[in-house]
mmCIF file of C-alpha atoms in Angstrom:
data_model
loop_
_atom_site.group_PDB
_atom_site.id
_atom_site.type_symbol
_atom_site.label_atom_id
_atom_site.label_comp_id
_atom_site.label_asym_id
_atom_site.label_seq_id
_atom_site.Cartn_x
_atom_site.Cartn_y
_atom_site.Cartn_z
ATOM 1 C CA MET A 43 -10.302 7.395 -1.865
ATOM 2 C CA LYS A 44 -10.267 9.070 1.659
ATOM 3 C CA LYS A 45 -8.999 11.741 2.864
ATOM 4 C CA ILE A 46 -5.309 11.667 4.693
ATOM 5 C CA SER A 47 -7.090 13.011 8.104
ATOM 6 C CA VAL A 48 -9.518 9.904 7.488
ATOM 7 C CA LEU A 49 -6.862 7.251 6.347
ATOM 8 C CA LYS A 50 -4.724 8.595 9.977
ATOM 9 C CA ASN A 51 -7.892 8.136 12.192
ATOM 10 C CA GLU A 52 -9.180 5.168 10.841
ATOM 11 C CA ILE A 53 -5.523 3.185 11.309
ATOM 12 C CA LEU A 54 -4.720 4.653 14.875
ATOM 13 C CA ASN A 55 -8.245 3.484 15.701
ATOM 14 C CA GLY A 56 -7.428 0.073 14.539
ATOM 15 C CA MET A 57 -9.876 -0.343 11.594
ATOM 16 C CA HIS A 58 -7.424 -1.657 9.573
ATOM 17 C CA ASP A 59 -5.561 -3.966 11.849
ATOM 18 C CA GLU A 60 -6.602 -7.202 10.767
ATOM 19 C CA ARG A 61 -5.507 -6.284 7.067
ATOM 20 C CA LEU A 62 -2.121 -4.892 8.125
ATOM 21 C CA ARG A 63 -1.647 -8.484 9.932
ATOM 22 C CA GLU A 64 -2.486 -9.922 6.734
ATOM 23 C CA ILE A 65 -0.052 -8.361 4.492
ATOM 24 C CA TYR A 66 2.532 -8.078 7.542
ATOM 25 C CA LEU A 67 2.336 -11.284 9.356
ATOM 26 C CA CYS A 68 2.956 -9.531 12.313
ATOM 27 C CA ASP A 69 2.820 -9.598 16.045
ATOM 28 C CA GLU A 70 1.696 -6.840 18.440
ATOM 29 C CA ALA A 71 4.919 -5.029 18.321
ATOM 30 C CA GLY A 72 5.067 -5.259 14.463
ATOM 31 C CA LEU A 73 1.643 -4.030 13.982
ATOM 32 C CA THR A 74 2.084 -1.101 16.022
ATOM 33 C CA ASN A 75 5.787 -0.658 14.029
ATOM 34 C CA GLN A 76 3.532 -0.392 10.774
ATOM 35 C CA LYS A 77 0.516 1.235 12.189
ATOM 36 C CA GLN A 78 3.319 3.993 13.050
ATOM 37 C CA ARG A 79 5.233 3.898 9.989
ATOM 38 C CA TYR A 80 2.094 4.479 7.673
ATOM 39 C CA VAL A 81 1.197 7.147 9.900
ATOM 40 C CA GLN A 82 4.380 8.908 9.461
ATOM 41 C CA LEU A 83 4.220 8.306 5.826
ATOM 42 C CA LEU A 84 0.809 10.034 5.517
ATOM 43 C CA ASP A 85 2.009 12.986 7.691
ATOM 44 C CA ARG A 86 4.669 13.530 4.905
ATOM 45 C CA TYR A 87 2.351 13.366 2.193
ATOM 46 C CA GLU A 88 -0.207 16.072 4.160
ATOM 47 C CA THR A 89 3.055 18.102 4.785
ATOM 48 C CA LEU A 90 3.667 18.416 1.106
ATOM 49 C CA TYR A 91 0.083 18.530 -0.820
ATOM 50 C CA GLY A 92 -2.515 19.106 2.327
ATOM 51 C CA ASP A 93 -5.814 16.890 3.695
ATOM 52 C CA GLU A 94 -6.300 15.394 -0.059
ATOM 53 C CA GLU A 95 -8.190 12.150 -0.983
ATOM 54 C CA ALA A 96 -5.542 8.987 -1.400
ATOM 55 C CA VAL A 97 -4.711 5.432 -1.745
ATOM 56 C CA ILE A 98 -2.033 3.770 -0.106
ATOM 57 C CA TYR A 99 -0.389 1.056 -2.052
ATOM 58 C CA SER A 100 2.478 -1.765 -1.568
ATOM 59 C CA ALA A 101 4.849 -3.805 -3.176
ATOM 60 C CA PRO A 102 7.209 -6.214 -1.338
ATOM 61 C CA GLY A 103 10.930 -7.252 -1.873
ATOM 62 C CA ARG A 104 11.927 -10.500 -2.270
ATOM 63 C CA SER A 105 13.751 -13.901 -1.872
ATOM 64 C CA GLU A 106 15.518 -16.292 -3.985
ATOM 65 C CA VAL A 107 14.843 -19.471 -2.170
ATOM 66 C CA SER A 108 16.532 -21.964 -4.876
ATOM 67 C CA GLY A 109 17.684 -21.991 -8.496
ATOM 68 C CA ASN A 110 20.709 -20.110 -7.776
ATOM 69 C CA HIS A 111 22.344 -18.376 -10.754
ATOM 70 C CA THR A 112 19.610 -20.397 -13.102
ATOM 71 C CA ASP A 113 17.377 -17.855 -14.071
ATOM 72 C CA HIS A 114 20.089 -16.574 -17.180
ATOM 73 C CA GLN A 115 20.599 -19.989 -18.078
ATOM 74 C CA PHE A 116 16.686 -21.038 -19.492
ATOM 75 C CA GLY A 117 16.486 -22.979 -15.783
ATOM 76 C CA LYS A 118 14.186 -22.962 -13.249
ATOM 77 C CA VAL A 119 13.783 -20.917 -9.780
ATOM 78 C CA LEU A 120 11.888 -20.816 -6.565
ATOM 79 C CA ALA A 121 11.342 -17.363 -4.643
ATOM 80 C CA ALA A 122 8.874 -16.018 -2.509
ATOM 81 C CA SER A 123 8.462 -12.466 -1.216
ATOM 82 C CA ILE A 124 8.947 -11.000 1.900
ATOM 83 C CA ASN A 125 7.579 -8.681 4.932
ATOM 84 C CA LEU A 126 9.811 -5.914 3.525
ATOM 85 C CA ASP A 127 7.863 -3.259 1.384
ATOM 86 C CA ALA A 128 7.513 -0.054 -0.463
ATOM 87 C CA ILE A 129 4.701 1.964 0.490
ATOM 88 C CA ALA A 130 3.120 4.849 -1.301
ATOM 89 C CA VAL A 131 0.318 7.005 -0.452
ATOM 90 C CA VAL A 132 -1.260 7.994 -3.807
ATOM 91 C CA SER A 133 -3.611 10.562 -5.126
ATOM 92 C CA LYS A 134 -4.825 11.257 -8.936
ATOM 93 C CA ARG A 135 -3.428 14.462 -10.960
ATOM 94 C CA GLY A 136 -5.083 16.411 -13.676
ATOM 95 C CA ASP A 137 -2.352 15.885 -16.143
ATOM 96 C CA ASP A 138 0.135 13.793 -16.907
ATOM 97 C CA VAL A 139 2.810 14.262 -14.965
ATOM 98 C CA ILE A 140 3.869 11.960 -12.237
ATOM 99 C CA GLN A 141 5.958 12.988 -9.111
ATOM 100 C CA VAL A 142 7.588 10.489 -6.682
ATOM 101 C CA HIS A 143 8.568 11.723 -3.515
ATOM 102 C CA SER A 144 10.899 9.217 -1.966
ATOM 103 C CA SER A 145 12.622 8.908 1.398
ATOM 104 C CA GLY A 146 16.326 9.569 0.463
ATOM 105 C CA PHE A 147 16.113 9.878 -3.204
ATOM 106 C CA GLU A 148 15.908 12.929 -5.520
ATOM 107 C CA ILE A 149 13.261 11.954 -8.312
ATOM 108 C CA ALA A 150 12.286 14.377 -10.699
ATOM 109 C CA PRO A 151 8.927 14.720 -12.042
ATOM 110 C CA VAL A 152 8.148 12.455 -15.423
ATOM 111 C CA ASP A 153 5.992 13.799 -17.855
ATOM 112 C CA LEU A 154 4.137 10.990 -19.691
ATOM 113 C CA LYS A 155 3.582 13.288 -22.917
ATOM 114 C CA VAL A 156 7.201 11.844 -23.397
ATOM 115 C CA LEU A 157 7.486 8.176 -23.348
ATOM 116 C CA ALA A 158 10.588 7.427 -25.161
ATOM 117 C CA VAL A 159 13.655 6.211 -23.629
ATOM 118 C CA GLN A 160 15.838 9.166 -22.255
ATOM 119 C CA PRO A 161 19.485 8.294 -22.456
ATOM 120 C CA ASN A 162 20.500 10.561 -19.663
ATOM 121 C CA GLU A 163 17.594 8.944 -17.315
ATOM 122 C CA ALA A 164 19.891 5.590 -17.270
ATOM 123 C CA GLY A 165 20.379 4.450 -13.763
ATOM 124 C CA ARG A 166 17.831 6.703 -12.282
ATOM 125 C CA SER A 167 14.718 6.231 -10.437
ATOM 126 C CA GLU A 168 12.666 8.441 -13.720
ATOM 127 C CA SER A 169 13.739 5.927 -16.165
ATOM 128 C CA LEU A 170 12.373 3.166 -14.515
ATOM 129 C CA ILE A 171 8.732 5.282 -13.852
ATOM 130 C CA ARG A 172 8.789 6.514 -17.615
ATOM 131 C CA GLY A 173 9.581 2.690 -18.878
ATOM 132 C CA VAL A 174 6.700 1.142 -16.938
ATOM 133 C CA ALA A 175 4.147 3.561 -17.830
ATOM 134 C CA ALA A 176 5.225 3.446 -21.439
ATOM 135 C CA ARG A 177 4.956 -0.231 -21.740
ATOM 136 C CA LEU A 178 1.716 -0.109 -20.227
ATOM 137 C CA LYS A 179 0.642 2.635 -22.805
ATOM 138 C CA ALA A 180 1.716 0.081 -25.589
ATOM 139 C CA LEU A 181 -0.442 -2.732 -24.268
ATOM 140 C CA ASN A 182 -3.318 -0.611 -24.308
ATOM 141 C CA TYR A 183 -3.424 0.088 -20.448
ATOM 142 C CA GLN A 184 -4.830 3.171 -19.409
ATOM 143 C CA ILE A 185 -2.022 5.683 -18.041
ATOM 144 C CA GLY A 186 -1.807 8.849 -16.109
ATOM 145 C CA GLY A 187 -0.573 11.494 -13.714
ATOM 146 C CA PHE A 188 -0.271 11.179 -9.822
ATOM 147 C CA ASN A 189 1.592 12.584 -6.951
ATOM 148 C CA ALA A 190 3.014 9.917 -4.671
ATOM 149 C CA VAL A 191 4.980 10.008 -1.436
ATOM 150 C CA MET A 192 6.895 6.765 -0.306
ATOM 151 C CA THR A 193 8.770 5.207 1.571
ATOM 152 C CA SER A 194 11.033 1.552 1.700
ATOM 153 C CA ASN A 195 12.413 -0.839 3.885
ATOM 154 C CA VAL A 196 13.538 -3.422 1.331
ATOM 155 C CA LEU A 197 17.217 -3.190 2.076
ATOM 156 C CA SER A 198 19.328 -1.613 -1.308
ATOM 157 C CA GLY A 199 22.278 -4.096 -1.895
ATOM 158 C CA SER A 200 21.063 -6.742 0.473
ATOM 159 C CA GLY A 201 19.557 -9.191 -2.816
ATOM 160 C CA LEU A 202 16.060 -8.054 -1.912
ATOM 161 C CA SER A 203 15.255 -6.607 -4.844
ATOM 162 C CA SER A 204 14.767 -2.937 -3.625
ATOM 163 C CA SER A 205 14.511 -2.082 -7.498
ATOM 164 C CA ALA A 206 12.154 -4.588 -8.661
ATOM 165 C CA ALA A 207 9.731 -3.225 -5.484
ATOM 166 C CA PHE A 208 9.838 -0.052 -6.613
ATOM 167 C CA GLU A 209 9.267 -1.339 -10.317
ATOM 168 C CA VAL A 210 6.166 -3.220 -9.314
ATOM 169 C CA LEU A 211 4.761 -0.620 -6.852
ATOM 170 C CA MET A 212 4.436 2.076 -9.869
ATOM 171 C CA GLY A 213 3.158 -0.538 -12.007
ATOM 172 C CA THR A 214 0.359 -1.329 -9.076
ATOM 173 C CA ILE A 215 -0.449 2.152 -8.877
ATOM 174 C CA LEU A 216 -0.736 2.526 -12.402
ATOM 175 C CA SER A 217 -2.898 -0.723 -12.290
ATOM 176 C CA TYR A 218 -5.602 0.056 -9.398
ATOM 177 C CA LEU A 219 -5.676 4.033 -10.431
ATOM 178 C CA TYR A 220 -6.219 3.842 -13.785
ATOM 179 C CA ASN A 221 -7.427 0.086 -14.835
ATOM 180 C CA GLU A 222 -9.358 -0.637 -12.003
ATOM 181 C CA GLY A 223 -6.600 -3.386 -10.979
ATOM 182 C CA ALA A 224 -7.344 -5.622 -13.956
ATOM 183 C CA ILE A 225 -3.309 -5.601 -14.855
ATOM 184 C CA ASP A 226 -2.364 -9.371 -14.254
ATOM 185 C CA PRO A 227 0.561 -9.628 -11.286
ATOM 186 C CA VAL A 228 2.725 -11.368 -14.190
ATOM 187 C CA LEU A 229 2.223 -8.627 -16.806
ATOM 188 C CA ILE A 230 3.157 -5.804 -14.285
ATOM 189 C CA ALA A 231 6.351 -7.718 -13.602
ATOM 190 C CA GLN A 232 6.772 -7.951 -17.375
ATOM 191 C CA THR A 233 6.543 -4.787 -17.643
ATOM 192 C CA ALA A 234 8.628 -3.926 -14.797
ATOM 193 C CA GLN A 235 11.492 -5.888 -16.420
ATOM 194 C CA TYR A 236 11.077 -4.619 -19.696
ATOM 195 C CA ALA A 237 11.474 -0.692 -17.882
ATOM 196 C CA GLU A 238 14.741 -2.093 -16.216
ATOM 197 C CA ASN A 239 16.126 -3.480 -19.275
ATOM 198 C CA ASN A 240 15.273 -0.830 -21.966
ATOM 199 C CA TYR A 241 14.887 2.256 -19.987
ATOM 200 C CA PHE A 242 17.017 1.876 -16.584
ATOM 201 C CA MET A 243 19.657 0.431 -19.044
ATOM 202 C CA LYS A 244 20.497 -2.874 -16.553
ATOM 203 C CA PRO A 245 19.849 -6.572 -18.017
ATOM 204 C CA CYS A 246 18.098 -8.839 -15.492
ATOM 205 C CA GLY A 247 16.043 -11.807 -15.559
ATOM 206 C CA LEU A 248 11.916 -11.864 -14.507
ATOM 207 C CA MET A 249 12.942 -13.536 -11.246
ATOM 208 C CA ASP A 250 13.134 -10.282 -8.708
ATOM 209 C CA GLN A 251 9.901 -8.820 -10.398
ATOM 210 C CA CYS A 252 7.514 -11.404 -10.523
ATOM 211 C CA ALA A 253 8.349 -12.556 -6.816
ATOM 212 C CA CYS A 254 7.602 -9.062 -5.851
ATOM 213 C CA SER A 255 4.216 -8.460 -8.096
ATOM 214 C CA VAL A 256 2.731 -11.919 -7.825
ATOM 215 C CA GLY A 257 3.352 -12.566 -3.987
ATOM 216 C CA GLY A 258 3.824 -15.775 -1.694
ATOM 217 C CA PHE A 259 6.044 -18.831 -2.999
ATOM 218 C CA ILE A 260 6.500 -18.968 -7.098
ATOM 219 C CA ALA A 261 8.353 -20.919 -9.067
ATOM 220 C CA ILE A 262 9.599 -19.885 -12.769
ATOM 221 C CA ASP A 263 10.566 -21.915 -15.516
ATOM 222 C CA PHE A 264 12.426 -20.388 -18.081
ATOM 223 C CA PHE A 265 12.869 -22.359 -20.958
ATOM 224 C CA ASP A 266 11.158 -20.312 -22.777
ATOM 225 C CA ASN A 267 12.982 -16.956 -21.620
ATOM 226 C CA GLN A 268 10.150 -14.834 -23.493
ATOM 227 C CA HIS A 269 6.850 -16.465 -21.913
ATOM 228 C CA PRO A 270 8.046 -17.718 -18.736
ATOM 229 C CA ILE A 271 5.847 -20.320 -16.578
ATOM 230 C CA VAL A 272 5.096 -18.726 -13.298
ATOM 231 C CA GLU A 273 3.418 -20.881 -10.800
ATOM 232 C CA LYS A 274 2.058 -19.413 -7.495
ATOM 233 C CA LEU A 275 2.588 -21.774 -4.952
ATOM 234 C CA ASP A 276 -0.055 -22.585 -1.877
ATOM 235 C CA PHE A 277 1.575 -22.545 1.138
ATOM 236 C CA ASP A 278 1.617 -20.924 4.540
ATOM 237 C CA PHE A 279 4.923 -21.072 5.392
ATOM 238 C CA SER A 280 4.466 -18.851 8.813
ATOM 239 C CA LYS A 281 2.807 -22.381 10.301
ATOM 240 C CA THR A 282 5.802 -24.153 9.621
ATOM 241 C CA GLY A 283 7.597 -22.978 12.859
ATOM 242 C CA TYR A 284 10.763 -21.805 10.775
ATOM 243 C CA ASN A 285 11.823 -18.064 10.012
ATOM 244 C CA LEU A 286 13.596 -16.898 7.310
ATOM 245 C CA CYS A 287 16.784 -15.159 8.202
ATOM 246 C CA ILE A 288 18.880 -13.187 6.095
ATOM 247 C CA THR A 289 22.090 -11.792 6.968
ATOM 248 C CA ASP A 290 24.235 -9.577 5.198
ATOM 249 C CA THR A 291 28.049 -10.211 5.498
ATOM 250 C CA ARG A 292 28.558 -6.754 4.272
ATOM 251 C CA GLY A 293 31.280 -8.113 1.585
ATOM 252 C CA ASP A 294 32.248 -5.829 -0.836
ATOM 253 C CA HIS A 295 30.770 -6.386 -4.283
ATOM 254 C CA ALA A 296 33.264 -3.686 -6.093
ATOM 255 C CA ASN A 297 35.305 -5.502 -8.877
ATOM 256 C CA LEU A 298 33.131 -8.305 -8.858
ATOM 257 C CA THR A 299 31.831 -8.027 -12.417
ATOM 258 C CA ASP A 300 33.884 -10.585 -13.999
ATOM 259 C CA GLU A 301 33.139 -13.181 -11.687
ATOM 260 C CA TYR A 302 29.357 -12.708 -12.016
ATOM 261 C CA ALA A 303 29.952 -12.990 -15.768
ATOM 262 C CA ALA A 304 32.013 -15.834 -15.895
ATOM 263 C CA VAL A 305 28.953 -18.224 -14.278
ATOM 264 C CA PRO A 306 27.583 -18.301 -17.669
ATOM 265 C CA GLU A 307 30.585 -19.417 -19.463
ATOM 266 C CA LEU A 308 30.377 -23.167 -20.297
ATOM 267 C CA ARG A 309 29.462 -22.354 -24.162
ATOM 268 C CA LYS A 310 32.446 -20.148 -24.468
ATOM 269 C CA GLN A 311 35.267 -22.763 -23.436
ATOM 270 C CA LEU A 312 35.740 -25.724 -21.376
ATOM 271 C CA GLY A 313 37.065 -26.599 -18.104
ATOM 272 C CA ASP A 314 36.683 -28.049 -14.724
ATOM 273 C CA ARG A 315 34.893 -24.993 -13.292
ATOM 274 C CA PRO A 316 32.273 -24.988 -16.334
ATOM 275 C CA ILE A 317 31.747 -28.710 -16.221
ATOM 276 C CA LEU A 318 30.941 -28.139 -12.234
ATOM 277 C CA ARG A 319 28.602 -25.436 -12.965
ATOM 278 C CA ALA A 320 26.946 -27.212 -15.164
ATOM 279 C CA ILE A 321 26.387 -30.038 -13.125
ATOM 280 C CA HIS A 322 25.082 -27.266 -10.570
ATOM 281 C CA LEU A 323 22.063 -26.119 -12.901
ATOM 282 C CA PHE A 324 20.890 -29.218 -14.325
ATOM 283 C CA ALA A 325 20.884 -30.321 -10.605
ATOM 284 C CA GLU A 326 19.082 -27.118 -9.272
ATOM 285 C CA ASN A 327 16.554 -27.373 -11.690
ATOM 286 C CA LYS A 328 15.766 -30.843 -10.497
ATOM 287 C CA ARG A 329 15.600 -29.539 -6.956
ATOM 288 C CA VAL A 330 13.196 -26.778 -8.018
ATOM 289 C CA ASP A 331 10.688 -29.415 -8.825
ATOM 290 C CA GLU A 332 11.405 -31.316 -5.873
ATOM 291 C CA LEU A 333 10.844 -28.132 -4.026
ATOM 292 C CA LYS A 334 7.345 -27.386 -5.537
ATOM 293 C CA LYS A 335 6.240 -30.769 -4.448
ATOM 294 C CA ALA A 336 7.581 -30.564 -1.092
ATOM 295 C CA LEU A 337 5.389 -27.407 -0.585
ATOM 296 C CA HIS A 338 2.298 -28.787 -2.447
ATOM 297 C CA ALA A 339 2.479 -31.567 0.156
ATOM 298 C CA GLY A 340 3.452 -29.452 3.191
ATOM 299 C CA ASP A 341 6.353 -31.363 3.888
ATOM 300 C CA ILE A 342 8.692 -28.884 5.463
ATOM 301 C CA ASN A 343 11.424 -31.569 6.365
ATOM 302 C CA ALA A 344 11.759 -32.381 2.393
ATOM 303 C CA PHE A 345 11.629 -28.621 2.170
ATOM 304 C CA ILE A 346 15.080 -28.155 4.526
ATOM 305 C CA ASP A 347 16.761 -30.855 3.136
ATOM 306 C CA LEU A 348 16.400 -29.641 -0.492
ATOM 307 C CA ILE A 349 17.814 -25.943 0.786
ATOM 308 C CA LYS A 350 20.707 -27.575 2.491
ATOM 309 C CA ALA A 351 21.266 -29.060 -0.993
ATOM 310 C CA SER A 352 20.934 -26.372 -3.318
ATOM 311 C CA GLY A 353 23.660 -24.529 -0.835
ATOM 312 C CA ARG A 354 26.235 -26.997 -0.906
ATOM 313 C CA SER A 355 25.849 -26.915 -4.698
ATOM 314 C CA SER A 356 26.561 -23.582 -4.783
ATOM 315 C CA ALA A 357 28.721 -23.853 -2.833
ATOM 316 C CA MET A 358 30.765 -26.930 -4.145
ATOM 317 C CA TYR A 359 29.754 -26.799 -7.999
ATOM 318 C CA LEU A 360 28.950 -23.250 -8.833
ATOM 319 C CA GLN A 361 31.600 -21.872 -6.506
ATOM 320 C CA ASN A 362 30.208 -18.358 -5.851
ATOM 321 C CA ILE A 363 30.789 -17.915 -2.296
ATOM 322 C CA TYR A 364 34.017 -16.122 -2.716
ATOM 323 C CA ALA A 365 36.449 -14.621 -5.619
ATOM 324 C CA ASN A 366 38.970 -16.671 -6.762
ATOM 325 C CA PHE A 367 41.247 -13.294 -6.504
ATOM 326 C CA GLU A 368 40.769 -12.581 -2.721
ATOM 327 C CA ALA A 369 40.696 -16.281 -0.889
ATOM 328 C CA ASN A 370 41.640 -14.594 1.913
ATOM 329 C CA ASN A 371 38.126 -12.350 2.241
ATOM 330 C CA GLN A 372 35.542 -15.133 2.686
ATOM 331 C CA PRO A 373 32.965 -13.836 4.632
ATOM 332 C CA VAL A 374 30.216 -15.852 3.043
ATOM 333 C CA SER A 375 31.941 -18.409 4.061
ATOM 334 C CA VAL A 376 32.298 -18.033 7.319
ATOM 335 C CA ALA A 377 28.484 -17.329 7.563
ATOM 336 C CA LEU A 378 27.880 -20.439 6.253
ATOM 337 C CA ALA A 379 30.398 -22.606 8.740
ATOM 338 C CA VAL A 380 28.731 -20.415 11.582
ATOM 339 C CA SER A 381 25.107 -21.517 10.196
ATOM 340 C CA ASP A 382 26.517 -24.991 9.652
ATOM 341 C CA HIS A 383 27.369 -24.883 13.262
ATOM 342 C CA LEU A 384 24.624 -23.482 14.750
ATOM 343 C CA LEU A 385 21.614 -25.135 12.785
ATOM 344 C CA GLU A 386 22.944 -28.694 11.895
ATOM 345 C CA GLY A 387 20.012 -30.976 12.058
ATOM 346 C CA LYS A 388 17.319 -28.283 12.234
ATOM 347 C CA GLY A 389 17.168 -26.129 9.887
ATOM 348 C CA ALA A 390 18.891 -25.071 6.479
ATOM 349 C CA TRP A 391 21.364 -22.493 5.372
ATOM 350 C CA ARG A 392 22.838 -21.198 2.106
ATOM 351 C CA VAL A 393 24.222 -18.225 -0.228
ATOM 352 C CA HIS A 394 21.981 -15.612 -1.412
ATOM 353 C CA GLY A 395 21.283 -14.391 -4.546
ATOM 354 C CA GLY A 396 24.647 -13.267 -7.187
ATOM 355 C CA GLY A 397 27.251 -14.935 -4.131
ATOM 356 C CA PHE A 398 30.788 -13.908 -4.121
ATOM 357 C CA ALA A 399 30.307 -11.458 -1.420
ATOM 358 C CA GLY A 400 26.728 -9.848 0.510
ATOM 359 C CA THR A 401 24.354 -11.795 1.661
ATOM 360 C CA ILE A 402 23.219 -15.774 3.173
ATOM 361 C CA GLN A 403 19.725 -17.171 3.795
ATOM 362 C CA ALA A 404 18.889 -19.508 6.478
ATOM 363 C CA PHE A 405 15.828 -21.146 7.534
ATOM 364 C CA VAL A 406 15.619 -21.118 11.374
ATOM 365 C CA LYS A 407 12.872 -22.522 13.920
ATOM 366 C CA ASN A 408 11.392 -20.318 16.241
ATOM 367 C CA GLU A 409 13.670 -21.826 19.302
ATOM 368 C CA ASP A 410 16.695 -21.083 17.452
ATOM 369 C CA VAL A 411 16.274 -17.746 16.117
ATOM 370 C CA GLU A 412 17.351 -15.301 18.737
ATOM 371 C CA THR A 413 20.464 -17.534 19.422
ATOM 372 C CA TYR A 414 21.319 -17.603 15.153
ATOM 373 C CA TYR A 415 20.225 -13.672 14.986
ATOM 374 C CA ASN A 416 22.621 -12.801 18.097
ATOM 375 C CA ALA A 417 25.799 -15.133 16.192
ATOM 376 C CA MET A 418 25.546 -13.113 13.011
ATOM 377 C CA GLU A 419 25.134 -9.904 14.692
ATOM 378 C CA HIS A 420 28.149 -10.401 16.823
ATOM 379 C CA LEU A 421 29.851 -11.572 13.730
ATOM 380 C CA PHE A 422 29.132 -8.834 11.321
ATOM 381 C CA GLY A 423 27.968 -6.056 13.395
ATOM 382 C CA GLU A 424 24.479 -4.276 14.585
ATOM 383 C CA GLY A 425 21.954 -4.700 11.582
ATOM 384 C CA SER A 426 23.186 -7.166 9.279
ATOM 385 C CA CYS A 427 20.721 -9.926 10.062
ATOM 386 C CA TYR A 428 16.849 -9.716 9.437
ATOM 387 C CA ILE A 429 14.341 -12.114 10.445
ATOM 388 C CA LEU A 430 11.664 -12.064 7.826
ATOM 389 C CA LYS A 431 8.453 -13.433 7.021
ATOM 390 C CA VAL A 432 7.546 -15.336 3.559
ATOM 391 C CA ARG A 433 4.672 -12.634 2.694
ATOM 392 C CA ASN A 434 1.841 -14.237 0.787
ATOM 393 C CA ILE A 435 0.446 -10.952 -1.146
ATOM 394 C CA GLY A 436 2.313 -9.401 -3.714
ATOM 395 C CA GLY A 437 1.887 -5.501 -5.277
ATOM 396 C CA CYS A 438 -1.728 -4.377 -3.965
ATOM 397 C CA GLN A 439 -3.770 -1.490 -3.196
ATOM 398 C CA VAL A 440 -3.466 -1.652 1.201
ATOM 399 C CA LEU A 441 -5.630 0.938 1.922
ATOM 400 C CA ASP A 442 -8.790 2.767 0.367
#
């Protein structure tokens, strides 16, 4: 560990530039922004706790790449971590209390002497902290108190998994601070899922947490839901000449619970729509396998073609690009139509995440990204389009 003042000086003097470029895949302007972000966080920590010795940790957000609505049907998914992340300046405490200060959120101290589920914490960040610690303790790992001052630029509600990034960050801190970094990233992901399911009281699969924790492109097979097979794919997307663009169409997710719940309905009732959704499921599973082959072979053209096929399948068979009860309000459909016009023959586009409202994903060539970005911003407003990188590093200790 190093004192806050030392870490700030090292960052400002460029001693950690290589590490930051490795994590964020950034140009000089991006590197400058990250250094300012880190120094500002260190300043906040010093204001609260003084010039103590501390460590910095990071956990990225994630983007689903293929496998739309297949993870909860024992299917296959492909996902990737991105260069938006949650970061925390952390130091050990002498007791069993975890105190997290987060920009924009009030998080109460969590006393690890009490590891049982606290019903009044459901839906709150405290439940995730307690749940991650409780699960690691049950698995015979060491846990203990710490002070953390954190910030996150993983967009909440954008399908990039801000909650999973937070959970993985907590698990990563406990891994390095009390277990010498020895906890496997997949186990950290499973611990995060456990906390969200049993303490936060939100049902979720493992895709989000795994992509955040492992890093890079990962493929997951959920055939055995209790023991999913997670494979990290060795592929450097930064060398392909494409950018990952996520556009928030700013559609309202309210009143969509029934639409989401209806996706896995085949065994409850039969009809045309469940059959179409079954066709999507089986075809999407095959596409994940084909995408894995394309990435292993470094075949970006095959990758782009398969992403477009995934998008067509979601639109035609899964039918999750707008809600049936609101056919006159289709921002996702509009975003896909404009993407089709702008990128035909030179990119790929698809609905991102749950669908019905919200975000789309596009893979855009470097030379086309400015035109695409401007079009999305014009359609959906300033700050709606995000140009991202596929980050190869998952939950990690950044600087010591």
